[in-house]
Amino acid sequence: MAEPASRLERLGHDWEDRAIPMVPIEKENAYQLRDHLHSRVVESAHADPFKYSFMHFLGLSKDGIPTFEFSTLSLYQRCVISGLGILEETVPSQDISRLLGQAAKIDSTPRPWVSDVFGVMAVKWLVAQMNDERISGEFEHWISGFLAQQVTGDHLNLFEKDVAAYITGAESAVYASACVPLFLHYRKIRRIHDHQLRLDLISRFMHEFRDQARGNASAALLSVIVYVFDQVNQDVAIVPPKGWSLDDLLGFLEHIPVGLKRWTWEDLGRTKGAEPVKWRVENEYHVQNLLYVLLAPVFNDIADEVYLQPVGQKTPRVDLYLPSLHTIIEVKYRKDAKKSFQSLIGEIAEDASLYRSDVKYKDALLVGFLWDSTRATQEHTKFKEGVLKIDGVNGCVVVSAPSTMHE
């Protein structure tokens, strides 16, 4: 690993950037590891204006906007913190030019920014906010005095080199890590529009994340890693397992009848002396169980019988929920003609309204799934059209019981 930046001599009011001590390897659980890494960042950042501001910028601090005497900070610190855009205080353009006119070394001693790629990244953002060609040119000249040398001299680790590649502004930069391009994506700086590429990066990132249990990292880098972990955790609502979309889910459910051709419904036992077996589907719970068996191998986060926040005297309950698709599957069962399609549409409409009352599920996708034991296929198209007109319903699938299922 590259030499920690804290071992370089610092000048003026620059902060001390100690590497974070090794995280205990026994913290195997990803969420436990995340909390542990976060606590280390908090411990390191609380007395440092930039680290604390960077945490706030990334949404990793529950406290309010950092409070410190901005005017007493060094010019470099004022510029990097201003680049985060979280404070009302600003840095005049002449002060920015003054920083960008300073050499990378004084008497052979590196200045604070030479090994601080995260601070330099914030300066890049500050320069972009100025929207001034002259200052942009000064920035390019400024980083030319140290950044390339840091990269080629192997003074930076893998992640820091990727940040340096971003700072230099190469749109076609090839990143060695998964963390940095994901960070830029989630900050909406350089979006990753290729769905499969983002999935691959997320998979690689999780290995990088767990590797932090066995290595050292600066507080700034760990802040970025924890931030990306949190974003990936939220992103599962958009990036489902194996790249499934809502259309993929609907297509899978609609093709269930193909497998039902082998549904066990015996008039005679299949083996000598055996009683005939009939796999009866007699209520919504049976249908729900069938869907759970089919979907669980794909969506290992599937949940059933999920109770939502009460609405008055009523407590809504979700039949099946797929967190990675942020999708609810509402299961219905038509046993005979006594259960009208009109009443089924009404039930789905009521359920959809109740689900929207829970803040956690108000933006969830909703799919209606009907098992029709009556095989009234002539009514299915009209039923689906009706269900899809309900506000908040995103899909509807109707499956008839196999023709072999009869007494």
Short mmCIF file of C-alpha atoms in Angstrom, two decimals:
data_model
loop_
_atom_site.label_atom_id
_atom_site.label_comp_id
_atom_site.label_asym_id
_atom_site.label_seq_id
_atom_site.Cartn_x
_atom_site.Cartn_y
_atom_site.Cartn_z
CA MET A 1 0.00 0.00 0.00
CA ALA A 2 1.16 3.52 -0.67
CA GLU A 3 2.87 5.55 2.04
CA PRO A 4 0.16 7.15 4.24
CA ALA A 5 -0.20 10.83 3.56
CA SER A 6 0.16 11.62 7.26
CA ARG A 7 3.86 10.71 7.09
CA LEU A 8 4.53 13.69 4.89
CA GLU A 9 5.38 16.84 6.73
CA ARG A 10 2.51 19.31 6.75
CA LEU A 11 2.71 23.11 6.93
CA GLY A 12 0.51 25.85 8.35
CA HIS A 13 -2.91 24.94 9.65
CA ASP A 14 -3.27 21.75 7.63
CA TRP A 15 -4.97 18.80 9.29
CA GLU A 16 -3.30 15.57 10.34
CA ASP A 17 -4.47 12.73 8.12
CA ARG A 18 -3.69 9.58 10.02
CA ALA A 19 -4.52 6.22 8.44
CA ILE A 20 -7.43 4.49 10.13
CA PRO A 21 -6.30 1.49 12.25
CA MET A 22 -7.08 -1.98 10.98
CA VAL A 23 -10.68 -3.09 11.40
CA PRO A 24 -11.14 -6.39 13.28
CA ILE A 25 -11.34 -9.22 10.74
CA GLU A 26 -14.04 -11.00 12.74
CA LYS A 27 -16.54 -8.33 11.70
CA GLU A 28 -17.80 -10.45 8.84
CA ASN A 29 -21.28 -8.99 8.50
CA ALA A 30 -21.30 -6.21 5.91
CA TYR A 31 -23.57 -3.95 7.94
CA GLN A 32 -21.53 -4.44 11.09
CA LEU A 33 -18.40 -3.67 9.11
CA ARG A 34 -20.04 -0.57 7.69
CA ASP A 35 -20.94 0.69 11.16
CA HIS A 36 -17.45 -0.04 12.44
CA LEU A 37 -15.78 1.81 9.58
CA HIS A 38 -18.18 4.70 10.05
CA SER A 39 -17.38 4.93 13.76
CA ARG A 40 -13.68 5.08 12.91
CA VAL A 41 -14.31 7.92 10.48
CA VAL A 42 -16.32 9.82 13.09
CA GLU A 43 -13.57 9.33 15.64
CA SER A 44 -10.97 10.69 13.25
CA ALA A 45 -13.07 13.53 11.83
CA HIS A 46 -14.67 15.22 14.80
CA ALA A 47 -11.73 17.59 15.44
CA ASP A 48 -10.87 18.20 11.78
CA PRO A 49 -12.83 20.83 9.79
CA PHE A 50 -12.45 19.24 6.33
CA LYS A 51 -13.01 15.63 7.39
CA TYR A 52 -16.07 16.69 9.38
CA SER A 53 -17.36 18.77 6.47
CA PHE A 54 -16.70 15.91 4.03
CA MET A 55 -18.74 13.56 6.23
CA HIS A 56 -21.60 16.05 6.24
CA PHE A 57 -21.30 16.49 2.48
CA LEU A 58 -21.68 12.72 2.02
CA GLY A 59 -24.61 12.51 4.42
CA LEU A 60 -22.66 10.43 6.94
CA SER A 61 -23.10 12.82 9.87
CA LYS A 62 -26.32 13.02 11.86
CA ASP A 63 -25.21 16.33 13.31
CA GLY A 64 -26.00 19.66 11.72
CA ILE A 65 -23.79 21.77 9.47
CA PRO A 66 -20.25 21.88 10.88
CA THR A 67 -19.54 24.89 13.09
CA PHE A 68 -16.06 26.34 13.22
CA GLU A 69 -14.39 29.67 12.61
CA PHE A 70 -14.08 29.56 8.85
CA SER A 71 -11.96 32.70 8.61
CA THR A 72 -9.23 31.25 10.85
CA LEU A 73 -8.60 28.25 8.63
CA SER A 74 -5.71 28.06 6.21
CA LEU A 75 -6.35 29.20 2.64
CA TYR A 76 -6.21 25.63 1.39
CA GLN A 77 -8.73 24.42 4.00
CA ARG A 78 -11.08 27.27 3.21
CA CYS A 79 -10.95 26.40 -0.48
CA VAL A 80 -11.54 22.66 -0.06
CA ILE A 81 -14.42 23.17 2.38
CA SER A 82 -15.96 25.83 0.17
CA GLY A 83 -15.74 23.39 -2.74
CA LEU A 84 -18.14 21.06 -0.90
CA GLY A 85 -20.82 23.72 -1.05
CA ILE A 86 -22.27 23.08 2.41
CA LEU A 87 -21.50 26.44 4.03
CA GLU A 88 -22.70 29.94 3.36
CA GLU A 89 -19.13 31.24 3.56
CA THR A 90 -17.36 31.53 0.22
CA VAL A 91 -13.84 32.10 -0.98
CA PRO A 92 -13.24 35.14 -3.23
CA SER A 93 -11.86 34.43 -6.69
CA GLN A 94 -8.65 36.29 -5.88
CA ASP A 95 -8.02 33.96 -2.93
CA ILE A 96 -8.61 30.93 -5.15
CA SER A 97 -6.09 32.32 -7.64
CA ARG A 98 -3.67 32.91 -4.77
CA LEU A 99 -3.88 29.23 -3.77
CA LEU A 100 -3.54 28.05 -7.37
CA GLY A 101 -0.46 30.19 -7.77
CA GLN A 102 1.41 28.47 -4.96
CA ALA A 103 4.14 25.93 -5.65
CA ALA A 104 3.83 22.28 -4.67
CA LYS A 105 6.89 22.46 -2.40
CA ILE A 106 8.63 24.87 -0.08
CA ASP A 107 12.31 24.08 0.44
CA SER A 108 11.76 20.53 -0.85
CA THR A 109 8.89 20.02 1.62
CA PRO A 110 5.57 19.03 -0.05
CA ARG A 111 2.63 21.33 0.57
CA PRO A 112 -0.52 19.86 2.18
CA TRP A 113 -2.37 19.27 -1.09
CA VAL A 114 0.36 17.25 -2.79
CA SER A 115 -0.83 13.95 -1.35
CA ASP A 116 -4.40 14.97 -0.56
CA VAL A 117 -6.36 13.93 -3.65
CA PHE A 118 -9.72 14.28 -1.92
CA GLY A 119 -8.96 17.87 -0.97
CA VAL A 120 -7.75 18.60 -4.50
CA MET A 121 -10.99 17.07 -5.81
CA ALA A 122 -12.93 19.56 -3.69
CA VAL A 123 -10.81 22.39 -5.11
CA LYS A 124 -11.75 21.13 -8.59
CA TRP A 125 -15.43 21.44 -7.63
CA LEU A 126 -14.82 24.94 -6.30
CA VAL A 127 -13.18 25.98 -9.56
CA ALA A 128 -16.13 24.52 -11.50
CA GLN A 129 -18.51 26.61 -9.39
CA MET A 130 -16.62 29.76 -10.40
CA ASN A 131 -17.23 29.07 -14.11
CA ASP A 132 -14.18 31.19 -14.97
CA GLU A 133 -11.87 30.09 -17.80
CA ARG A 134 -8.92 31.92 -16.29
CA ILE A 135 -9.27 30.16 -12.92
CA SER A 136 -9.83 26.84 -14.70
CA GLY A 137 -6.54 27.32 -16.51
CA GLU A 138 -4.81 28.19 -13.24
CA PHE A 139 -6.16 24.98 -11.71
CA GLU A 140 -4.83 22.87 -14.59
CA HIS A 141 -1.41 24.49 -14.21
CA TRP A 142 -1.53 24.03 -10.44
CA ILE A 143 -2.20 20.27 -10.51
CA SER A 144 0.41 19.78 -13.26
CA GLY A 145 3.02 20.62 -10.66
CA PHE A 146 2.38 17.59 -8.49
CA LEU A 147 -0.50 15.25 -9.40
CA ALA A 148 1.09 13.28 -12.25
CA GLN A 149 4.28 12.88 -10.24
CA GLN A 150 2.31 11.47 -7.30
CA VAL A 151 0.67 8.91 -9.56
CA THR A 152 3.78 7.80 -11.42
CA GLY A 153 5.86 7.88 -8.26
CA ASP A 154 3.52 5.35 -6.67
CA HIS A 155 2.76 7.63 -3.73
CA LEU A 156 -0.98 6.98 -4.03
CA ASN A 157 -3.02 3.84 -3.49
CA LEU A 158 -5.40 2.32 -6.04
CA PHE A 159 -8.39 4.45 -5.04
CA GLU A 160 -6.39 7.67 -4.82
CA LYS A 161 -5.00 7.10 -8.30
CA ASP A 162 -8.56 6.79 -9.60
CA VAL A 163 -9.50 10.06 -7.90
CA ALA A 164 -6.44 11.63 -9.52
CA ALA A 165 -7.63 10.33 -12.92
CA TYR A 166 -10.96 12.05 -12.36
CA ILE A 167 -9.27 15.29 -11.29
CA THR A 168 -7.22 15.46 -14.47
CA GLY A 169 -10.52 15.54 -16.33
CA ALA A 170 -10.08 12.67 -18.79
CA GLU A 171 -13.62 11.66 -19.81
CA SER A 172 -12.30 8.34 -21.10
CA ALA A 173 -10.41 7.56 -17.86
CA VAL A 174 -10.24 3.85 -17.06
CA TYR A 175 -10.66 3.27 -13.34
CA ALA A 176 -8.92 0.40 -11.59
CA SER A 177 -11.30 0.40 -8.64
CA ALA A 178 -15.07 0.00 -8.54
CA CYS A 179 -15.49 2.40 -5.64
CA VAL A 180 -14.45 5.61 -7.39
CA PRO A 181 -16.61 5.30 -10.55
CA LEU A 182 -19.56 4.35 -8.34
CA PHE A 183 -18.85 7.36 -6.14
CA LEU A 184 -18.86 9.64 -9.19
CA HIS A 185 -22.06 7.97 -10.41
CA TYR A 186 -23.95 8.41 -7.15
CA ARG A 187 -22.76 12.02 -6.85
CA LYS A 188 -24.20 12.51 -10.38
CA ILE A 189 -20.82 13.66 -11.63
CA ARG A 190 -20.25 10.89 -14.17
CA ARG A 191 -23.31 8.73 -14.52
CA ILE A 192 -23.02 5.06 -15.43
CA HIS A 193 -25.83 4.46 -17.90
CA ASP A 194 -24.84 0.90 -18.75
CA HIS A 195 -27.02 -1.23 -16.47
CA GLN A 196 -24.82 -4.33 -16.59
CA LEU A 197 -21.66 -2.31 -16.02
CA ARG A 198 -23.13 -0.85 -12.86
CA LEU A 199 -24.07 -4.33 -11.66
CA ASP A 200 -20.52 -5.55 -12.28
CA LEU A 201 -19.06 -2.56 -10.45
CA ILE A 202 -21.34 -3.13 -7.46
CA SER A 203 -20.21 -6.75 -7.27
CA ARG A 204 -16.55 -5.71 -7.41
CA PHE A 205 -17.12 -2.94 -4.89
CA MET A 206 -18.43 -5.35 -2.27
CA HIS A 207 -15.09 -7.20 -2.43
CA GLU A 208 -13.27 -3.89 -2.06
CA PHE A 209 -15.51 -2.99 0.85
CA ARG A 210 -14.79 -6.21 2.73
CA ASP A 211 -11.07 -5.84 2.08
CA GLN A 212 -11.13 -2.80 4.36
CA ALA A 213 -11.37 -5.23 7.27
CA ARG A 214 -7.80 -6.28 6.47
CA GLY A 215 -6.14 -3.01 5.57
CA ASN A 216 -5.65 0.62 6.44
CA ALA A 217 -7.33 3.58 4.79
CA SER A 218 -7.44 7.32 5.40
CA ALA A 219 -10.54 8.86 6.92
CA ALA A 220 -11.43 10.55 3.63
CA LEU A 221 -11.22 7.30 1.67
CA LEU A 222 -13.23 5.41 4.28
CA SER A 223 -15.86 8.14 4.13
CA VAL A 224 -16.17 7.56 0.38
CA ILE A 225 -16.31 3.78 0.83
CA VAL A 226 -19.03 3.98 3.49
CA TYR A 227 -20.96 6.46 1.33
CA VAL A 228 -20.82 4.17 -1.70
CA PHE A 229 -21.89 1.20 0.46
CA ASP A 230 -24.93 3.16 1.64
CA GLN A 231 -25.80 4.17 -1.92
CA VAL A 232 -25.42 0.60 -3.19
CA ASN A 233 -27.71 -0.52 -0.39
CA GLN A 234 -30.34 1.95 -1.61
CA ASP A 235 -29.64 1.15 -5.23
CA VAL A 236 -30.97 -2.40 -4.87
CA ALA A 237 -34.41 -0.91 -5.41
CA ILE A 238 -33.21 0.04 -8.91
CA VAL A 239 -30.57 -2.62 -9.58
CA PRO A 240 -32.21 -5.96 -8.72
CA PRO A 241 -30.42 -9.32 -8.55
CA LYS A 242 -29.18 -10.63 -11.88
CA GLY A 243 -30.31 -7.37 -13.49
CA TRP A 244 -34.05 -8.18 -13.33
CA SER A 245 -36.49 -5.41 -14.13
CA LEU A 246 -40.24 -5.21 -13.54
CA ASP A 247 -40.80 -6.47 -17.08
CA ASP A 248 -38.57 -9.46 -16.34
CA LEU A 249 -40.59 -10.24 -13.22
CA LEU A 250 -43.89 -9.97 -15.08
CA GLY A 251 -42.57 -12.17 -17.88
CA PHE A 252 -41.48 -14.78 -15.35
CA LEU A 253 -44.86 -14.82 -13.61
CA GLU A 254 -46.75 -15.00 -16.89
CA HIS A 255 -44.76 -18.09 -17.89
CA ILE A 256 -45.64 -20.03 -14.74
CA PRO A 257 -48.27 -22.07 -16.67
CA VAL A 258 -45.44 -23.65 -18.66
CA GLY A 259 -44.20 -25.35 -15.51
CA LEU A 260 -47.68 -26.24 -14.30
CA LYS A 261 -47.87 -28.86 -17.04
CA ARG A 262 -46.00 -31.12 -14.62
CA TRP A 263 -48.19 -30.21 -11.64
CA THR A 264 -48.85 -33.31 -9.59
CA TRP A 265 -52.49 -34.38 -9.88
CA GLU A 266 -52.76 -38.16 -9.86
CA ASP A 267 -55.75 -40.39 -10.37
CA LEU A 268 -53.55 -43.41 -9.66
CA GLY A 269 -50.38 -43.72 -7.60
CA ARG A 270 -47.19 -43.43 -9.67
CA THR A 271 -45.34 -46.11 -7.74
CA LYS A 272 -46.37 -49.58 -6.61
CA GLY A 273 -48.69 -49.44 -3.61
CA ALA A 274 -48.68 -45.64 -3.47
CA GLU A 275 -51.80 -43.57 -2.98
CA PRO A 276 -52.56 -40.98 -5.66
CA VAL A 277 -51.37 -37.49 -4.79
CA LYS A 278 -53.08 -34.23 -5.66
CA TRP A 279 -51.36 -30.91 -5.03
CA ARG A 280 -54.42 -28.82 -4.26
CA VAL A 281 -54.37 -25.05 -4.46
CA GLU A 282 -57.35 -24.04 -2.36
CA ASN A 283 -56.73 -20.49 -1.13
CA GLU A 284 -54.57 -17.38 -1.40
CA TYR A 285 -52.03 -18.78 1.06
CA HIS A 286 -51.35 -21.75 -1.23
CA VAL A 287 -50.79 -19.40 -4.18
CA GLN A 288 -48.57 -17.20 -2.05
CA ASN A 289 -46.49 -20.21 -1.03
CA LEU A 290 -46.16 -21.31 -4.65
CA LEU A 291 -44.86 -17.88 -5.68
CA TYR A 292 -42.47 -17.82 -2.74
CA VAL A 293 -40.98 -21.17 -3.80
CA LEU A 294 -40.55 -19.93 -7.37
CA LEU A 295 -39.12 -16.49 -6.55
CA ALA A 296 -36.94 -17.13 -3.49
CA PRO A 297 -34.04 -18.69 -5.46
CA VAL A 298 -33.85 -15.49 -7.55
CA PHE A 299 -34.72 -12.92 -4.89
CA ASN A 300 -33.07 -14.13 -1.71
CA ASP A 301 -34.37 -11.04 0.12
CA ILE A 302 -38.02 -11.94 -0.52
CA ALA A 303 -40.35 -11.33 2.42
CA ASP A 304 -43.89 -12.52 3.02
CA GLU A 305 -46.69 -11.47 5.37
CA VAL A 306 -45.19 -8.01 5.86
CA TYR A 307 -47.32 -5.85 8.14
CA LEU A 308 -47.46 -2.13 7.39
CA GLN A 309 -48.26 0.87 9.54
CA PRO A 310 -51.87 0.74 10.83
CA VAL A 311 -54.45 2.88 9.08
CA GLY A 312 -57.00 3.56 11.79
CA GLN A 313 -58.34 0.22 12.93
CA LYS A 314 -56.94 -1.56 9.87
CA THR A 315 -53.44 -3.03 9.64
CA PRO A 316 -52.48 -3.62 5.99
CA ARG A 317 -50.42 -6.70 5.18
CA VAL A 318 -48.29 -7.24 2.09
CA ASP A 319 -48.47 -10.76 0.67
CA LEU A 320 -45.00 -10.79 -0.91
CA TYR A 321 -42.37 -8.07 -1.04
CA LEU A 322 -39.20 -8.02 -3.17
CA PRO A 323 -36.88 -5.37 -1.62
CA SER A 324 -34.37 -5.59 -4.46
CA LEU A 325 -37.12 -4.56 -6.90
CA HIS A 326 -39.01 -2.52 -4.29
CA THR A 327 -42.05 -4.41 -5.54
CA ILE A 328 -45.15 -5.72 -3.78
CA ILE A 329 -47.00 -8.75 -5.16
CA GLU A 330 -50.65 -8.78 -4.15
CA VAL A 331 -52.05 -12.31 -4.42
CA LYS A 332 -55.71 -13.02 -5.19
CA TYR A 333 -57.57 -16.34 -5.52
CA ARG A 334 -60.80 -17.05 -7.40
CA LYS A 335 -62.25 -20.28 -6.12
CA ASP A 336 -65.56 -20.24 -8.00
CA ALA A 337 -68.00 -17.97 -9.82
CA LYS A 338 -69.29 -16.60 -6.50
CA LYS A 339 -66.12 -14.49 -6.38
CA SER A 340 -66.71 -11.91 -9.10
CA PHE A 341 -63.97 -10.22 -11.05
CA GLN A 342 -65.51 -6.89 -10.05
CA SER A 343 -65.01 -7.64 -6.36
CA LEU A 344 -61.41 -8.73 -7.00
CA ILE A 345 -60.68 -5.41 -8.73
CA GLY A 346 -62.19 -3.59 -5.77
CA GLU A 347 -59.99 -5.52 -3.31
CA ILE A 348 -56.84 -4.71 -5.27
CA ALA A 349 -57.82 -1.03 -5.43
CA GLU A 350 -58.32 -0.95 -1.66
CA ASP A 351 -55.02 -2.71 -1.03
CA ALA A 352 -53.14 -0.33 -3.31
CA SER A 353 -54.56 2.66 -1.45
CA LEU A 354 -53.61 1.20 1.93
CA TYR A 355 -50.05 0.43 0.83
CA ARG A 356 -49.57 4.05 -0.29
CA SER A 357 -50.34 5.18 3.26
CA ASP A 358 -47.07 3.68 4.54
CA VAL A 359 -44.15 6.02 3.85
CA LYS A 360 -41.79 3.09 3.28
CA TYR A 361 -43.95 1.53 0.56
CA LYS A 362 -45.73 4.54 -0.95
CA ASP A 363 -43.37 4.51 -3.95
CA ALA A 364 -43.16 0.72 -4.25
CA LEU A 365 -44.19 -0.99 -7.48
CA LEU A 366 -47.34 -3.10 -7.17
CA VAL A 367 -48.16 -6.24 -9.12
CA GLY A 368 -51.51 -8.00 -8.87
CA PHE A 369 -51.41 -11.81 -9.25
CA LEU A 370 -54.63 -13.79 -9.63
CA TRP A 371 -54.96 -17.57 -9.51
CA ASP A 372 -58.18 -18.43 -11.30
CA SER A 373 -59.47 -21.88 -10.41
CA THR A 374 -62.50 -21.30 -12.66
CA ARG A 375 -60.32 -20.88 -15.76
CA ALA A 376 -62.59 -18.08 -17.00
CA THR A 377 -60.03 -17.05 -19.59
CA GLN A 378 -62.60 -15.03 -21.53
CA GLU A 379 -62.69 -12.55 -18.63
CA HIS A 380 -58.96 -12.25 -18.04
CA THR A 381 -58.14 -9.51 -20.54
CA LYS A 382 -60.90 -7.22 -19.25
CA PHE A 383 -59.89 -7.96 -15.65
CA LYS A 384 -56.25 -7.06 -16.32
CA GLU A 385 -57.27 -3.86 -18.11
CA GLY A 386 -59.35 -2.88 -15.09
CA VAL A 387 -56.61 -3.61 -12.58
CA LEU A 388 -54.02 -1.66 -14.58
CA LYS A 389 -56.25 1.42 -14.48
CA ILE A 390 -55.93 1.52 -10.69
CA ASP A 391 -53.57 4.25 -9.54
CA GLY A 392 -50.34 2.75 -8.26
CA VAL A 393 -50.69 -0.67 -9.90
CA ASN A 394 -47.79 -1.42 -12.23
CA GLY A 395 -48.59 -4.91 -13.47
CA CYS A 396 -51.17 -7.67 -13.44
CA VAL A 397 -50.78 -11.39 -14.08
CA VAL A 398 -53.55 -13.98 -14.24
CA VAL A 399 -52.79 -17.69 -14.12
CA SER A 400 -55.45 -20.34 -14.57
CA ALA A 401 -55.34 -23.58 -12.65
CA PRO A 402 -54.02 -26.43 -14.85
CA SER A 403 -56.73 -28.20 -16.81
CA THR A 404 -55.62 -31.44 -15.21
CA MET A 405 -56.60 -30.08 -11.79
CA HIS A 406 -60.12 -31.43 -11.42
CA GLU A 407 -61.98 -33.79 -9.14
#
